[in-house]
């Protein structure tokens, strides 16, 4: 019997103001797998990621997290806010713009949801948070406030914050695109460590080399349609479509 | 006896006036702030149902003198069969009126808020009320502390209007002492001193919040 | 409400308007003078004016009106109610206006002064022709906003028996035994006055923001 997919997307479609941004997208992510989503700007990558945790509501199709449907309850009705919050807590999301909460210290950014959403005691949450801050190399900055941190440090805290909910799946939306080039490495390093530890991850990125190194599967979106879905070696060395070939030439000039 | 001795002999009148003013102020400040925050909470979400009525209410209050609202509650409503004591009418007027101002201050700041932080909270499974209480409201307070402090001082001063609808507060105390003993100068100097003290206290309180905010990189609004 | 009630109401509105109007006019000019004195940082005077501003901003208008009206006779001055009201409103609004003017002075760029003196303007000409016009434009939104606050505070003069737009409602209901209609009508008139000021404030803001560019 096959394992239940960590994320299973079937026939997903989504329009904004009558323009179809995602068209009939289907995708399975197995537990422990790292899937990279590539595509040029405006192709619908963020929208796809945001549909997975229902920050955007799809028009058609269904999305399951470890077998449970998100957004629609068993009775077929839209999920209540509470049910939806419960599902979202199983997904960790890391944004391009970090989105840390500026009024909270690094440590409190990480413990906020475990304490106030999951109901952990402060001591338990602190312990969990410190272990994660250790992992992303930010433990010594735990008492600082976000405005004092560099972009790379902020993003590492944001990753720890997402991990603190012990999500089944981590979603990354261009986690390094807002960073100065010299800070990209520290964040990619953390993500790479997570992949080695067996985290299930869906990653939107423009870092081709990185996607190639960490992914088990690469998905290429073009105008809201998945036009390639393959193993990275296949994808980068032997693209099936001209569209991808042209994309790779533009993104990764002469290695 | 000098005028000051006369005043000293009736210090209990001042104290009870001072106490009443503090009570009026404290109670309505807390309730008005809660009401203002609640209104901003009701304006959350992409298409809040109460947007239009709340907008009308807030703008309406901001175009009225406080005393007219107190008049309406105390003198006007009895003709509609609603009767309340001057004290109750006064508190309700303070809460409604300043609640609208607090709402406007917070709403103005809320509309400049980066959406990303809110999404980060939603993505972590926060419910709307919890997110508002823990993520949005604390930042609104830090960012608008200067305006909130001004509004608190205006609220304090508006409590004095209630002497006109017969509430026994601090200004009423000065007024009654000065007419009993014909020593208006001394009586009012003491009372103005009291108001000044409370205002300075409020300013210190806002400065304290300011330090709290500066540590987090919030510059004053 | 019959026509005589409306007549009284309009009279009340007129009283509110002219008393506030005089206080505003004096308050804007006095505010400017005090701001100038404060900017000059003359020892003692600077501190004294600071205390005045702090006190005036903390004192409720009602308290100030009563204070002036009741204290004047003990010093041998018999004040007419209207004059007492005007003095109180003026003392109050001047303090707020002084701070508005002062912040405009403090935010004014120093380079313009150097440029003006370099082409041979005297300091007085520079102040009158270059600085003041710009500072007036940047202060105007704040000053108009303060005018709204003054109108909203003006019912304080009712406490010494001036029959303004608020107090006139007592007069009317003493005859009609129904206070609700005159109070609502007064509320509407206040809204008209304030919305006019809000509209003026928007115009002033637009003008000020053009200057900022
Ligand atoms: N909330 C929204 N409202 C309207 N249009 C949107 C919204 N979000 C995204 N879009 C549009 O959908 C398309 C896909 O956007 P997005 O998923 O952000 O692309 P990508 O992340 O691949 O750059 C773009 O044309 C974008 O303008
Ligand atoms: Mg995107």
XYZ file of C-alpha atoms and ligand atoms in Angstrom:
717
model
C 0.000 0.000 0.000
C 1.444 3.427 -0.937
C 2.124 5.894 1.830
C -0.328 8.771 2.269
C 1.095 11.804 0.465
C 2.155 14.700 2.713
C 0.541 17.066 0.255
C -1.777 16.025 -2.490
C -3.126 18.599 -4.918
C -5.696 17.554 -7.461
C -7.033 19.587 -10.374
C -6.480 22.924 -8.702
C -7.685 26.051 -10.524
C -7.693 29.635 -9.380
C -8.598 32.921 -11.052
C -8.167 36.519 -10.003
C -10.688 38.908 -11.517
C -11.464 36.505 -14.335
C -7.824 35.765 -15.203
C -6.881 32.173 -14.622
C -3.680 32.108 -12.564
C -3.600 28.349 -11.890
C -5.095 25.857 -14.310
C -5.799 22.276 -13.384
C -2.684 21.829 -11.282
C -2.035 18.405 -9.739
C 0.940 17.546 -7.566
C 1.895 14.978 -4.937
C 4.551 15.517 -2.308
C 5.603 12.386 -0.419
C 6.688 12.541 3.213
C 10.339 13.554 3.438
C 10.384 14.820 -0.092
C 11.668 18.239 -1.189
C 9.809 19.693 -4.152
C 11.012 22.861 -5.861
C 8.629 24.981 -7.863
C 10.262 26.996 -10.610
C 8.857 29.368 -13.167
C 9.154 32.941 -14.278
C 7.642 35.794 -12.335
C 3.851 35.897 -12.449
C 3.520 32.238 -13.409
C 1.464 31.469 -10.278
C 4.088 29.976 -7.938
C 3.135 32.030 -4.918
C -0.527 31.509 -5.546
C -0.030 27.751 -5.650
C 1.857 27.818 -2.363
C -0.711 30.093 -0.753
C -3.532 27.827 -1.863
C -1.911 24.934 0.000
C -2.544 26.632 3.341
C -5.681 28.382 2.145
C -4.295 31.913 2.297
C -5.915 31.940 -1.140
C -9.054 29.941 -1.777
C -8.923 27.827 -4.912
C -11.888 27.939 -7.266
C -11.778 24.231 -8.080
C -9.905 21.116 -7.067
C -8.907 19.758 -3.705
C -5.848 19.846 -1.495
C -5.058 17.266 1.159
C -2.520 17.520 3.919
C -1.512 14.035 5.084
C -4.811 12.763 3.782
C -7.069 15.439 5.310
C -8.741 17.904 3.054
C -8.044 21.583 3.791
C -10.675 24.273 3.422
C -13.603 21.920 3.033
C -14.889 19.865 5.952
C -16.079 16.239 5.729
C -19.675 17.362 5.293
C -18.690 19.269 2.150
C -19.227 22.661 3.712
C -16.472 25.302 3.950
C -14.359 24.747 7.052
C -15.020 26.841 10.102
C -12.292 29.291 10.994
C -11.279 27.073 13.877
C -10.941 23.948 11.733
C -9.014 25.936 9.164
C -6.664 27.298 11.814
C -6.054 23.715 12.956
C -5.130 22.638 9.450
C -2.909 25.659 8.897
C -1.004 24.897 12.060
C 0.141 21.689 10.359
C 1.871 23.719 7.638
C 4.806 26.002 8.244
C 5.188 28.933 5.909
C 8.222 31.100 5.267
C 7.695 34.296 3.303
C 9.908 36.285 1.010
C 9.536 39.312 3.285
C 10.181 37.462 6.597
C 7.102 38.962 8.233
C 8.452 38.777 11.754
C 6.390 40.497 14.425
C 8.391 43.583 15.347
C 6.999 44.060 18.839
C 8.212 40.627 19.980
C 11.742 39.476 20.702
C 13.309 36.740 18.606
C 12.420 34.139 21.226
C 8.832 35.384 21.570
C 8.364 35.402 17.816
C 9.114 31.694 17.893
C 7.063 30.838 20.986
C 4.034 32.978 20.169
C 2.053 30.425 18.199
C 3.059 27.341 20.242
C 1.832 29.083 23.399
C -1.228 30.842 22.072
C -2.361 28.521 19.317
C -1.190 25.097 20.469
C -1.533 25.832 24.160
C 1.963 24.817 25.202
C 3.237 26.033 28.552
C 5.786 28.818 28.395
C 8.531 26.503 29.632
C 7.830 23.861 27.006
C 7.588 26.462 24.276
C 10.826 28.108 25.376
C 12.634 24.803 25.349
C 11.367 23.935 21.905
C 12.162 27.412 20.619
C 15.697 27.395 21.975
C 16.436 24.078 20.295
C 15.212 25.500 16.988
C 17.066 28.793 17.373
C 20.157 26.705 18.054
C 19.521 24.803 14.848
C 19.276 27.982 12.744
C 22.193 29.572 14.575
C 20.213 32.351 16.229
C 20.174 31.209 19.856
C 22.485 33.987 21.010
C 20.140 36.614 19.539
C 17.058 35.368 21.375
C 16.494 38.577 23.371
C 16.949 40.916 20.428
C 14.160 42.563 18.492
C 13.674 42.024 14.765
C 14.671 45.533 13.682
C 18.224 44.884 14.918
C 18.705 41.825 12.682
C 20.031 41.493 9.146
C 17.751 40.060 6.475
C 19.434 36.684 6.617
C 19.076 36.553 10.390
C 15.431 37.556 10.157
C 14.751 34.812 7.682
C 16.451 32.221 9.887
C 14.255 33.310 12.797
C 11.222 33.104 10.531
C 12.198 29.529 9.674
C 12.531 28.654 13.369
C 9.158 30.256 13.982
C 7.517 28.125 11.327
C 9.247 24.972 12.599
C 8.087 25.660 16.156
C 4.582 24.489 15.298
C 6.105 21.124 14.329
C 4.471 21.268 10.933
C 4.082 18.250 8.698
C 5.166 20.293 5.700
C 7.231 23.450 5.291
C 6.334 25.916 2.538
C 8.969 28.412 1.386
C 8.045 31.282 -0.928
C 11.277 32.656 -2.394
C 12.958 32.747 1.011
C 16.149 34.359 -0.312
C 14.833 36.760 -2.948
C 14.740 39.739 -0.592
C 18.279 39.162 0.670
C 21.554 40.783 -0.274
C 23.620 38.247 -2.229
C 26.122 37.710 0.577
C 23.315 36.687 2.976
C 21.688 34.131 0.708
C 24.071 31.362 1.694
C 23.267 31.305 5.414
C 19.567 30.834 4.739
C 20.061 28.208 2.040
C 22.363 26.412 4.460
C 19.590 26.135 7.011
C 17.128 24.873 4.422
C 19.642 22.330 3.235
C 20.111 21.048 6.796
C 16.362 20.653 7.115
C 16.232 18.613 3.933
C 18.884 16.297 5.334
C 16.851 15.866 8.496
C 13.996 14.579 6.405
C 11.611 17.550 6.530
C 8.956 17.609 3.857
C 9.295 20.861 1.965
C 7.773 22.737 -0.929
C 10.085 25.474 -2.090
C 9.598 28.287 -4.563
C 13.004 29.605 -5.544
C 15.133 31.228 -8.182
C 18.316 29.587 -6.909
C 18.789 27.001 -9.647
C 21.915 25.388 -8.267
C 20.302 25.026 -4.894
C 17.067 23.603 -6.280
C 19.103 21.080 -8.179
C 21.051 20.069 -5.085
C 18.234 19.658 -2.563
C 15.167 18.673 -4.590
C 13.709 15.254 -5.095
C 11.299 16.664 -7.618
C 11.236 19.839 -9.691
C 8.025 21.341 -10.971
C 7.914 24.006 -13.659
C 4.936 26.353 -13.802
C 4.187 28.357 -16.898
C 1.162 30.655 -16.963
C -0.485 28.591 -14.273
C 0.107 25.222 -15.884
C 2.604 22.597 -14.785
C 4.511 21.893 -17.973
C 7.279 19.793 -16.445
C 7.538 17.655 -13.358
C 10.659 15.582 -13.056
C 13.745 14.582 -11.127
C 16.242 17.463 -10.911
C 18.964 15.745 -12.912
C 16.460 15.066 -15.656
C 15.001 18.576 -15.401
C 18.278 20.446 -15.548
C 20.138 18.226 -17.972
C 17.386 17.046 -20.194
C 14.430 19.423 -20.209
C 11.547 18.066 -22.225
C 10.196 21.401 -23.406
C 11.652 24.401 -25.215
C 10.034 26.639 -22.627
C 12.091 25.142 -19.810
C 15.238 25.107 -21.923
C 14.882 28.823 -22.579
C 14.113 29.476 -18.912
C 17.239 27.626 -17.802
C 19.399 29.489 -20.278
C 18.151 32.804 -18.902
C 18.314 31.893 -15.240
C 21.581 30.023 -15.157
C 23.843 31.497 -17.791
C 26.944 29.477 -18.646
C 27.898 27.440 -15.620
C -7.558 82.769 59.011
C -5.981 83.189 55.629
C -7.765 82.016 52.511
C -5.430 79.069 52.289
C -6.309 78.000 55.817
C -9.967 78.078 54.889
C -9.225 75.912 51.899
C -7.193 73.496 53.967
C -10.064 73.090 56.388
C -12.189 71.769 53.538
C -9.559 69.557 51.943
C -12.024 66.675 52.053
C -14.164 68.462 49.441
C -11.162 68.610 47.124
C -10.241 65.045 47.812
C -13.682 63.736 47.017
C -13.789 65.857 43.853
C -10.345 64.633 42.897
C -11.362 61.068 43.612
C -14.540 61.421 41.534
C -12.652 62.925 38.616
C -10.081 60.131 38.765
C -12.864 57.566 38.887
C -14.687 59.139 35.943
C -11.460 59.378 34.022
C -10.100 55.923 34.819
C -13.320 54.092 34.182
C -14.165 55.857 30.951
C -10.594 55.745 29.667
C -10.499 51.963 30.025
C -13.978 51.444 28.609
C -13.470 53.926 25.767
C -10.214 52.261 24.798
C -11.868 48.852 24.824
C -14.711 50.205 22.730
C -12.323 51.817 20.252
C -10.323 48.596 19.949
C -13.492 46.566 19.543
C -14.591 48.818 16.703
C -11.259 48.401 14.945
C -11.551 44.646 15.444
C -14.971 44.728 13.791
C -13.353 46.479 10.839
C -10.913 43.571 10.357
C -11.240 41.252 7.386
C -11.567 42.052 3.734
C -15.229 43.027 3.714
C -16.373 43.989 7.210
C -20.157 44.103 7.477
C -20.221 47.017 9.886
C -17.880 49.229 7.901
C -20.437 51.826 6.847
C -22.303 52.202 10.157
C -19.043 52.400 12.089
C -17.642 54.990 9.687
C -20.765 57.111 10.127
C -20.653 56.742 13.898
C -16.975 57.625 14.203
C -17.157 60.627 11.875
C -20.357 61.798 13.531
C -18.790 61.813 16.978
C -15.743 63.648 15.691
C -17.929 66.473 14.465
C -19.743 66.984 17.772
C -18.758 68.863 20.908
C -18.577 66.510 23.849
C -21.031 68.556 25.881
C -23.769 68.201 23.266
C -23.523 64.427 23.573
C -23.740 64.687 27.362
C -26.764 66.965 26.944
C -28.341 64.488 24.595
C -27.963 61.620 27.058
C -28.867 63.545 30.181
C -31.473 66.075 29.056
C -32.585 64.684 25.708
C -33.110 60.983 26.284
C -35.668 61.329 29.078
C -38.111 62.607 26.456
C -37.595 59.255 24.741
C -38.309 57.527 28.046
C -34.680 56.757 28.905
C -33.635 58.239 32.214
C -30.284 57.952 33.939
C -28.293 59.651 36.641
C -25.913 62.459 35.730
C -23.026 60.188 36.703
C -24.153 57.362 34.404
C -24.952 59.720 31.549
C -21.534 61.305 32.004
C -19.648 58.035 31.872
C -21.597 56.756 28.899
C -21.015 60.019 27.046
C -17.268 59.895 27.772
C -17.022 56.282 26.662
C -18.987 56.670 23.434
C -17.335 59.924 22.461
C -13.750 58.999 23.184
C -14.303 55.438 22.026
C -14.917 56.903 18.582
C -11.721 58.975 18.761
C -9.667 55.998 19.922
C -11.159 53.945 17.103
C -10.159 56.593 14.580
C -6.591 56.768 15.881
C -6.165 52.991 15.820
C -7.921 52.549 12.486
C -5.724 55.134 10.837
C -2.671 53.200 11.958
C -4.180 49.815 11.107
C -4.644 50.869 7.504
C -0.898 51.412 7.130
C -0.078 47.961 8.481
C 1.929 45.548 6.343
C -0.310 42.656 5.332
C 2.552 40.143 5.581
C 2.614 40.045 9.369
C -1.063 39.278 9.476
C -0.607 36.502 6.937
C 2.226 35.061 8.968
C -0.130 34.881 11.942
C -2.937 33.329 9.910
C -0.509 30.805 8.471
C 0.429 29.793 12.006
C -3.167 29.073 12.883
C -4.056 32.176 14.882
C -7.758 32.853 15.204
C -8.918 36.365 14.288
C -9.491 37.522 17.879
C -6.196 36.102 19.117
C -4.278 37.585 16.242
C -5.864 40.965 16.879
C -5.103 40.849 20.582
C -1.555 39.539 20.344
C -0.157 40.706 17.018
C -2.106 43.731 15.808
C -3.284 45.638 18.871
C 0.061 45.745 20.724
C 1.708 47.237 17.664
C -1.102 49.734 17.154
C -0.628 50.897 20.726
C 3.132 51.231 20.341
C 2.798 53.117 17.093
C 0.045 55.511 18.134
C 1.101 56.097 21.729
C 1.564 59.836 21.219
C -1.905 60.300 19.788
C -3.442 58.008 22.405
C -1.770 60.046 25.141
C -3.162 63.292 23.727
C -6.580 61.737 23.568
C -6.356 60.613 27.195
C -5.563 64.179 28.221
C -8.543 65.434 26.205
C -10.687 62.828 27.930
C -9.462 64.003 31.313
C -10.363 67.566 30.431
C -13.768 66.567 29.097
C -14.683 65.156 32.503
C -14.877 68.797 33.644
C -17.771 69.438 31.249
C -19.836 67.141 33.408
C -20.068 69.834 36.063
C -22.614 71.418 33.724
C -24.867 68.375 33.958
C -24.415 68.419 37.765
C -21.793 65.697 38.247
C -19.840 66.291 41.478
C -16.311 66.182 40.153
C -13.199 68.252 40.698
C -14.282 71.440 38.961
C -17.611 71.262 40.766
C -15.682 71.102 44.032
C -13.739 74.261 43.204
C -16.864 75.988 42.079
C -18.817 75.158 45.195
C -15.961 76.035 47.564
C -15.359 79.324 45.856
C -19.004 80.295 46.138
C -19.224 79.180 49.765
C -16.164 81.076 50.977
C -15.645 83.605 48.143
C -12.101 82.437 47.519
C -12.207 81.468 43.842
C -8.553 82.199 43.159
C -7.145 79.759 45.687
C -9.781 77.094 45.061
C -9.175 77.080 41.318
C -5.410 77.189 41.625
C -5.548 73.993 43.647
C -7.891 72.322 41.174
C -5.898 73.355 38.125
C -2.859 71.992 39.921
C -4.614 68.665 40.278
C -5.415 68.525 36.543
C -1.855 69.451 35.744
C -0.529 66.663 37.940
C -2.704 64.040 36.278
C -1.678 65.277 32.829
C 1.983 65.107 33.732
C 1.403 61.603 35.083
C -0.203 60.629 31.796
C 2.697 62.080 29.848
C 5.166 60.078 31.919
C 3.107 56.958 31.302
C 3.242 57.577 27.550
C 7.004 58.125 27.769
C 7.287 54.773 29.483
C 5.451 53.113 26.625
C 7.786 55.080 24.382
C 10.848 53.428 25.892
C 9.133 50.093 25.517
C 8.552 50.910 21.861
C 11.988 52.353 21.162
C 13.552 49.116 22.324
C 11.568 47.408 19.568
C 12.431 49.923 16.879
C 9.069 51.702 16.839
C 9.622 55.375 16.259
C 7.023 57.723 17.634
C 3.957 58.369 15.509
C -39.776 73.154 17.035
C -41.389 76.352 15.802
C -39.807 79.330 14.118
C -39.067 81.180 17.353
C -37.164 78.138 18.606
C -35.156 78.106 15.379
C -34.586 81.825 15.798
C -33.123 81.256 19.264
C -31.019 78.398 17.973
C -29.554 80.544 15.215
C -28.791 83.237 17.772
C -27.015 80.643 19.882
C -25.021 79.494 16.873
C -24.081 83.092 16.143
C -22.873 83.566 19.720
C -20.751 80.415 19.456
C -19.344 81.608 16.151
C -18.426 85.155 17.026
C -16.957 84.336 20.426
C -14.939 81.459 18.985
C -14.021 83.552 15.958
C -12.512 86.350 18.035
C -10.632 83.850 20.204
C -9.300 82.067 17.150
C -8.138 85.291 15.520
C -6.320 86.478 18.635
C -5.082 82.973 19.411
C -3.443 82.449 16.031
C -1.495 85.714 16.238
C -0.595 85.333 19.916
C 0.436 81.773 19.242
C 2.829 83.006 16.571
C 4.293 85.637 18.904
C 4.778 83.130 21.693
C 6.330 80.649 19.315
C 8.787 83.322 18.184
C 9.673 84.162 21.768
C 10.122 80.470 22.505
C 12.298 79.923 19.450
C 14.492 82.840 20.607
C 15.114 80.893 23.841
C 15.322 83.987 26.067
C 16.243 82.733 29.555
C 13.460 82.777 32.179
C 10.900 83.930 29.624
C 11.400 80.677 27.760
C 10.704 78.649 30.890
C 7.761 80.835 31.914
C 6.120 80.424 28.534
C 6.777 76.699 28.741
C 4.917 76.534 32.030
C 2.042 78.575 30.606
C 1.728 76.224 27.638
C 1.909 73.116 29.764
C -0.682 74.492 32.219
C -3.031 75.780 29.539
C -2.950 72.457 27.731
C -3.742 70.552 30.920
C -6.530 72.809 32.190
C -10.066 71.965 31.106
C -11.807 74.850 29.354
C -14.720 74.728 31.756
C -12.359 75.112 34.688
C -10.514 77.947 32.995
C -13.726 79.793 32.149
C -14.958 79.524 35.720
C -11.581 80.514 37.082
C -11.414 83.688 35.030
C -15.031 84.651 35.485
C -15.019 84.137 39.259
C -11.536 85.445 40.007
C -11.653 88.697 38.056
C -14.089 90.415 40.467
C -11.869 89.543 43.455
C -9.148 91.558 41.738
C -11.499 94.435 41.156
C -12.210 93.721 37.503
C -15.790 93.161 36.534
C -15.831 91.039 33.472
C -18.745 90.699 31.171
C -19.557 87.016 30.579
C -18.729 87.188 26.908
C -15.361 88.775 27.572
C -14.554 86.180 30.230
C -15.440 83.475 27.707
C -13.261 85.037 25.031
C -10.301 85.348 27.403
C -10.568 81.717 28.467
C -10.931 80.358 24.950
C -8.051 82.545 23.796
C -5.725 81.478 26.588
C -6.483 77.882 25.705
C -6.170 78.005 21.935
C -3.080 80.240 22.033
C -1.141 77.533 23.859
C -1.982 74.905 21.267
C -1.315 77.270 18.371
C 2.043 78.256 19.847
C 3.130 74.622 19.705
C 1.921 74.265 16.111
C 3.832 77.353 15.018
C 6.903 76.316 16.966
C 7.111 72.913 15.375
C 6.884 74.558 11.953
C 9.792 76.835 12.896
C 11.831 73.941 14.168
C 11.275 71.967 10.981
C 12.176 74.842 8.712
C 15.312 74.263 6.677
C 18.309 76.352 7.681
C 19.767 76.500 4.175
C 17.159 78.976 2.997
C 18.372 81.478 5.537
C 21.926 81.234 4.308
C 20.782 81.607 0.740
C 18.734 84.692 1.586
C 21.433 86.389 3.633
C 23.970 85.573 0.942
C 22.017 87.596 -1.606
C 21.900 90.511 0.793
C 18.471 90.248 2.443
C 18.229 91.663 5.930
C 17.088 89.146 8.540
C 13.771 90.967 8.910
C 13.058 90.918 5.195
C 14.069 87.273 5.101
C 11.666 86.489 7.939
C 8.752 88.394 6.466
C 9.167 87.517 2.792
C 10.655 84.022 2.869
C 10.160 82.273 6.163
C 6.761 83.428 7.397
C 4.796 82.679 4.212
C 6.116 79.123 4.107
C 5.648 78.530 7.797
C 2.102 79.792 7.570
C 1.325 77.277 4.862
C 2.834 74.351 6.760
C 1.113 75.387 10.000
C -2.272 75.984 8.468
C -3.615 72.409 8.596
C -2.718 72.165 12.284
C -4.166 75.598 13.007
C -7.450 74.767 11.280
C -7.587 71.474 13.153
C -7.136 73.404 16.387
C -10.014 75.673 15.334
C -12.257 72.593 15.183
C -11.123 71.662 18.665
C -11.857 75.150 19.906
C -15.394 75.086 18.505
C -15.901 71.678 20.101
C -14.630 73.085 23.397
C -16.587 76.328 23.168
C -19.703 75.016 24.978
C -17.567 75.457 28.111
C -18.675 79.091 28.143
C -22.179 77.863 28.888
C -21.035 77.236 32.447
C -20.966 80.984 33.189
C -24.312 81.556 31.527
C -23.333 82.589 28.014
C -26.192 81.448 25.828
C -24.269 79.690 23.108
C -25.461 77.000 20.727
C -25.413 74.413 23.521
C -26.978 76.398 26.307
C -29.707 77.796 24.105
C -31.205 74.303 24.007
C -32.022 74.674 27.731
C -33.754 77.966 26.932
C -35.845 76.432 24.203
C -36.837 73.383 26.190
C -37.799 75.546 29.150
C -40.641 76.689 26.922
C -41.404 73.583 24.900
C -40.754 70.984 27.626
C -39.114 68.781 25.027
C -35.315 69.064 25.078
C -34.649 66.384 22.488
C -35.458 68.330 19.276
C -33.412 71.448 20.094
C -30.443 69.330 21.219
C -30.543 67.337 17.999
C -30.904 70.515 15.964
C -27.917 72.039 17.768
C -25.933 68.868 17.082
C -26.680 69.219 13.384
C -25.571 72.859 13.375
C -22.315 71.927 15.126
C -21.755 69.232 12.528
C -22.214 71.777 9.763
C -19.701 74.142 11.335
C -17.130 71.427 12.018
C -17.492 69.839 8.609
C -16.813 73.219 7.045
C -13.593 73.400 9.058
C -12.676 69.823 8.157
C -13.119 70.755 4.519
C -10.899 73.807 4.958
C -8.328 71.631 6.690
C -8.230 69.328 3.654
C -7.634 72.295 1.381
C -4.878 73.498 3.674
C -3.306 70.054 3.735
C -3.284 69.903 -0.039
C -1.600 73.280 -0.198
C 0.923 72.302 2.479
C 1.824 69.047 0.761
C 2.471 70.915 -2.486
C 4.966 73.034 -0.604
C 6.663 69.955 0.790
C 7.607 68.708 -2.685
N -4.501 38.845 -4.630
C -4.395 38.946 -5.966
N -5.311 39.636 -6.678
C -5.237 39.757 -8.020
N -4.266 39.197 -8.746
C -3.311 38.491 -8.132
C -3.324 38.339 -6.703
N -2.261 37.587 -6.338
C -1.598 37.295 -7.491
N -2.233 37.826 -8.566
C -1.831 37.672 -9.964
O -1.686 36.316 -10.218
C -0.574 36.074 -11.053
C 0.341 35.066 -10.413
O 0.921 35.657 -9.281
P 1.918 34.892 -8.320
O 1.313 33.624 -7.899
O 2.306 35.842 -7.254
O 3.155 34.627 -9.282
P 4.645 34.255 -8.924
O 4.733 33.982 -7.473
O 4.930 33.070 -9.783
O 5.471 35.415 -9.350
C 0.077 37.401 -11.320
O -0.355 37.866 -12.586
C -0.457 38.270 -10.229
O -0.569 39.598 -10.676
Mg 5.804 35.017 -5.953
